[in-house]
Coordinates of C-alpha atoms in Angstrom, one line a residue:
I1 CA 31.8 -25.5 15.9
F2 CA 28.3 -24.7 17.4
D3 CA 29.6 -21.7 19.5
V4 CA 28.8 -18.8 17.4
Q5 CA 31.3 -16.5 18.9
A6 CA 34.1 -19.1 18.9
L7 CA 33.2 -19.8 15.2
A8 CA 33.7 -16.1 14.1
S9 CA 36.5 -15.2 16.2
G10 CA 39.7 -14.2 14.7
D11 CA 37.6 -13.4 11.4
A12 CA 37.1 -9.7 11.4
A13 CA 35.0 -9.7 8.3
A14 CA 32.6 -12.4 9.7
D15 CA 29.1 -11.5 10.8
P16 CA 28.9 -14.2 13.6
Q17 CA 25.5 -15.2 13.0
A18 CA 25.6 -15.2 9.2
F19 CA 28.8 -17.0 9.3
A20 CA 27.3 -19.8 11.5
S21 CA 24.2 -20.1 9.3
H22 CA 26.2 -20.9 6.4
L23 CA 28.1 -23.4 8.2
W24 CA 25.9 -25.3 10.4
P25 CA 23.7 -26.9 7.7
H26 CA 26.9 -28.3 6.1
F27 CA 27.8 -29.9 9.4
F28 CA 24.3 -31.4 10.0
D29 CA 24.3 -32.9 6.6
H30 CA 27.6 -34.5 7.1
A31 CA 27.0 -35.3 10.8
E32 CA 28.2 -39.0 10.4
F33 CA 31.4 -37.8 8.9
Y34 CA 32.4 -35.1 11.4
T35 CA 31.5 -37.0 14.5
R36 CA 33.6 -39.9 13.0
H37 CA 36.6 -37.6 12.7
P38 CA 37.8 -36.3 16.1
D39 CA 40.6 -34.3 14.7
F40 CA 38.6 -31.4 13.2
Q41 CA 41.6 -30.1 11.1
L42 CA 41.9 -33.5 9.4
A43 CA 38.2 -33.5 8.9
L44 CA 38.2 -30.1 7.1
A45 CA 41.2 -31.5 4.8
L46 CA 38.9 -34.5 3.8
A47 CA 35.6 -32.5 4.1
P48 CA 32.8 -33.6 1.6
R49 CA 32.2 -31.1 -1.0
T50 CA 29.4 -28.6 -0.4
G51 CA 27.1 -27.5 -3.1
C52 CA 27.0 -23.9 -1.6
A53 CA 29.9 -21.7 -2.7
V54 CA 29.5 -19.4 0.3
A55 CA 29.4 -22.5 2.8
G56 CA 32.6 -23.7 0.9
A57 CA 34.3 -20.4 1.3
A58 CA 33.5 -20.3 5.1
L59 CA 34.7 -23.8 5.6
S60 CA 38.1 -22.8 4.2
R61 CA 38.3 -19.9 6.7
L62 CA 38.1 -22.5 9.5
R63 CA 41.4 -24.2 8.7
G64 CA 44.1 -24.0 11.4
R65 CA 41.9 -22.9 14.1
P66 CA 41.2 -24.6 17.4
L67 CA 37.5 -25.8 16.9
G68 CA 35.8 -29.0 16.7
V69 CA 33.1 -31.3 18.1
L70 CA 33.6 -31.2 21.9
S71 CA 31.2 -33.9 22.9
R72 CA 31.2 -37.6 21.9
A73 CA 28.6 -40.3 21.8
V74 CA 29.9 -43.0 24.4
R75 CA 26.9 -45.1 23.9
V76 CA 24.3 -45.7 21.0
D77 CA 21.5 -48.2 21.6
G78 CA 19.0 -48.5 18.8
D79 CA 18.0 -49.7 15.3
A80 CA 15.9 -48.5 12.5
G81 CA 13.0 -47.8 14.8
G82 CA 15.0 -45.2 17.1
A83 CA 17.9 -45.1 19.4
K84 CA 18.8 -43.7 22.7
L85 CA 22.3 -41.9 22.8
V86 CA 24.5 -41.1 25.8
V87 CA 26.5 -38.0 25.0
E88 CA 29.6 -37.1 27.2
L89 CA 30.5 -33.4 27.4
P90 CA 33.9 -32.1 28.4
G91 CA 34.4 -32.5 32.1
G92 CA 32.6 -35.8 32.2
R93 CA 29.0 -34.8 32.4
R94 CA 26.7 -36.9 30.3
V95 CA 23.3 -36.3 28.7
E96 CA 20.7 -38.6 26.9
T97 CA 19.4 -38.0 23.6
A98 CA 16.6 -40.0 21.9
V99 CA 15.7 -40.5 18.3
I100 CA 12.3 -41.5 17.4
V101 CA 11.6 -42.7 13.7
G102 CA 8.2 -41.9 12.5
R103 CA 6.2 -43.6 9.7
R104 CA 5.7 -40.5 7.7
S105 CA 8.3 -39.5 5.1
T106 CA 10.0 -36.4 4.2
R107 CA 9.9 -35.0 0.6
G108 CA 13.1 -36.8 -0.1
G109 CA 11.6 -40.3 0.9
A110 CA 13.3 -40.8 4.3
P111 CA 11.3 -41.3 7.4
L112 CA 10.4 -38.2 9.4
S113 CA 12.2 -38.6 12.8
T114 CA 12.1 -36.7 16.0
I115 CA 15.0 -35.9 18.0
C116 CA 14.6 -35.5 21.8
V117 CA 17.4 -33.5 23.4
S118 CA 18.5 -32.7 27.0
S119 CA 18.5 -29.1 28.2
Q120 CA 20.4 -30.0 31.5
A121 CA 22.8 -32.6 32.8
G122 CA 20.4 -33.6 35.5
C123 CA 17.3 -32.0 36.8
A124 CA 16.4 -30.0 40.0
M125 CA 12.5 -30.7 39.7
A126 CA 12.8 -34.2 41.1
C127 CA 9.4 -35.4 39.6
R128 CA 8.4 -38.8 41.1
F129 CA 7.9 -40.4 37.8
C130 CA 11.4 -39.6 36.5
D131 CA 14.8 -40.8 37.4
T132 CA 16.7 -37.8 36.0
G133 CA 16.5 -35.9 39.4
F134 CA 18.7 -38.6 41.1
L135 CA 21.6 -38.5 38.6
S136 CA 23.1 -35.3 39.8
A137 CA 22.9 -32.9 42.8
G138 CA 22.5 -29.2 42.2
T139 CA 20.3 -26.4 41.4
G140 CA 18.6 -25.6 38.0
S141 CA 21.3 -23.0 37.2
S142 CA 24.3 -25.2 37.9
L143 CA 22.9 -28.3 35.9
G144 CA 22.4 -26.2 32.7
I145 CA 24.5 -26.8 29.5
P146 CA 25.5 -24.4 26.9
S147 CA 23.6 -24.1 23.5
W148 CA 26.4 -25.6 21.8
A149 CA 26.1 -28.9 23.8
I150 CA 22.4 -28.9 22.8
L151 CA 23.2 -28.5 19.2
E152 CA 25.9 -31.3 19.2
Q153 CA 23.2 -33.5 20.6
V154 CA 21.5 -32.9 17.3
L155 CA 24.7 -33.6 15.4
H156 CA 25.2 -37.0 17.2
A157 CA 21.5 -37.8 16.4
D158 CA 21.7 -36.9 12.8
A159 CA 24.9 -39.1 12.6
F160 CA 22.9 -42.0 13.9
L161 CA 20.3 -41.3 11.2
Q162 CA 22.6 -41.3 8.5
R163 CA 24.5 -44.4 9.5
E164 CA 21.2 -46.4 9.6
G165 CA 20.2 -45.1 6.3
L166 CA 17.3 -43.0 7.8
A167 CA 18.4 -39.7 6.5
R168 CA 20.6 -38.9 3.4
S169 CA 24.0 -37.6 4.2
G170 CA 24.8 -34.4 2.3
C171 CA 21.3 -33.8 1.0
G172 CA 21.9 -30.2 -0.1
A173 CA 20.3 -26.9 0.3
K174 CA 16.9 -27.9 -1.3
E175 CA 16.2 -30.8 0.9
P176 CA 14.7 -30.2 4.4
L177 CA 16.8 -31.3 7.3
P178 CA 15.5 -34.8 8.4
A179 CA 14.0 -34.3 12.1
N180 CA 12.0 -32.4 14.3
I181 CA 13.4 -31.2 17.7
V182 CA 11.7 -31.5 21.1
F183 CA 13.3 -30.4 24.3
M184 CA 11.9 -33.1 26.4
G185 CA 15.2 -35.0 27.5
M186 CA 17.0 -34.5 30.8
G187 CA 16.3 -31.3 32.6
E188 CA 13.8 -28.4 32.8
P189 CA 14.2 -26.3 29.5
L190 CA 13.0 -23.2 31.4
L191 CA 15.6 -23.5 34.0
N192 CA 18.3 -23.2 31.2
Y193 CA 16.4 -20.4 29.4
A194 CA 19.0 -18.6 27.5
A195 CA 20.9 -21.5 26.2
V196 CA 17.7 -23.3 25.1
L197 CA 16.6 -20.0 23.3
D198 CA 19.9 -19.7 21.6
A199 CA 19.7 -23.4 20.4
S200 CA 16.1 -22.9 19.3
A201 CA 17.0 -19.6 17.3
A202 CA 19.9 -21.7 15.5
L203 CA 17.8 -24.7 14.7
C204 CA 14.8 -22.8 13.2
G205 CA 16.7 -20.3 11.5
G206 CA 17.2 -20.2 7.7
P207 CA 15.3 -21.7 4.8
R208 CA 16.0 -25.3 6.1
G209 CA 15.1 -24.6 9.7
R210 CA 13.6 -27.4 11.7
R211 CA 10.3 -27.5 13.6
H212 CA 10.9 -27.7 17.3
D213 CA 9.0 -27.9 20.6
V214 CA 9.7 -26.8 24.2
R215 CA 7.6 -28.3 26.8
P216 CA 8.3 -27.4 30.5
H217 CA 7.7 -30.3 33.1

């Protein structure tokens, strides 16, 4: 559901980017629901109502299509102060995602959190202070993960925040999305430049875009 072309394929009337921009806030708003239902078609049938008529119409056009959340959080260690998630991608590769809960609050009263995502499944930089380089052999390009895998890390992190009561599920179009994003997890972001750029554009686009930061090692 976070691959723009796959999302709009089979729908000749859809502008891929506009179609995605209507749907993705709904998925993030209800992250806990969608990550809890691996059968995406069943999830659509039970989907929480959206306050946006355009998003509701877009959701109805996904019925019967081979889409869904492709990754899963296989481990979540954390509490109200934050968490570390291990997210498994198709094929068995795993990446780490961290959630840091801040002391400041959003306009809705929830704590302002930061989600730290991985841009690669491993790292070729081999920095002495970091164990990531020992996790997987390969070059920078072969370790890269697609933009949808970066966005699904945010989905799993949002699901954790909603489960812990640290973000409101289904907050609606006037409420800001509940977390900042930093690309400071596993990998070197600039060695997966295209995917990081695409994910950044998706995260900061629209009136409810999130603040994000890319910091090379």
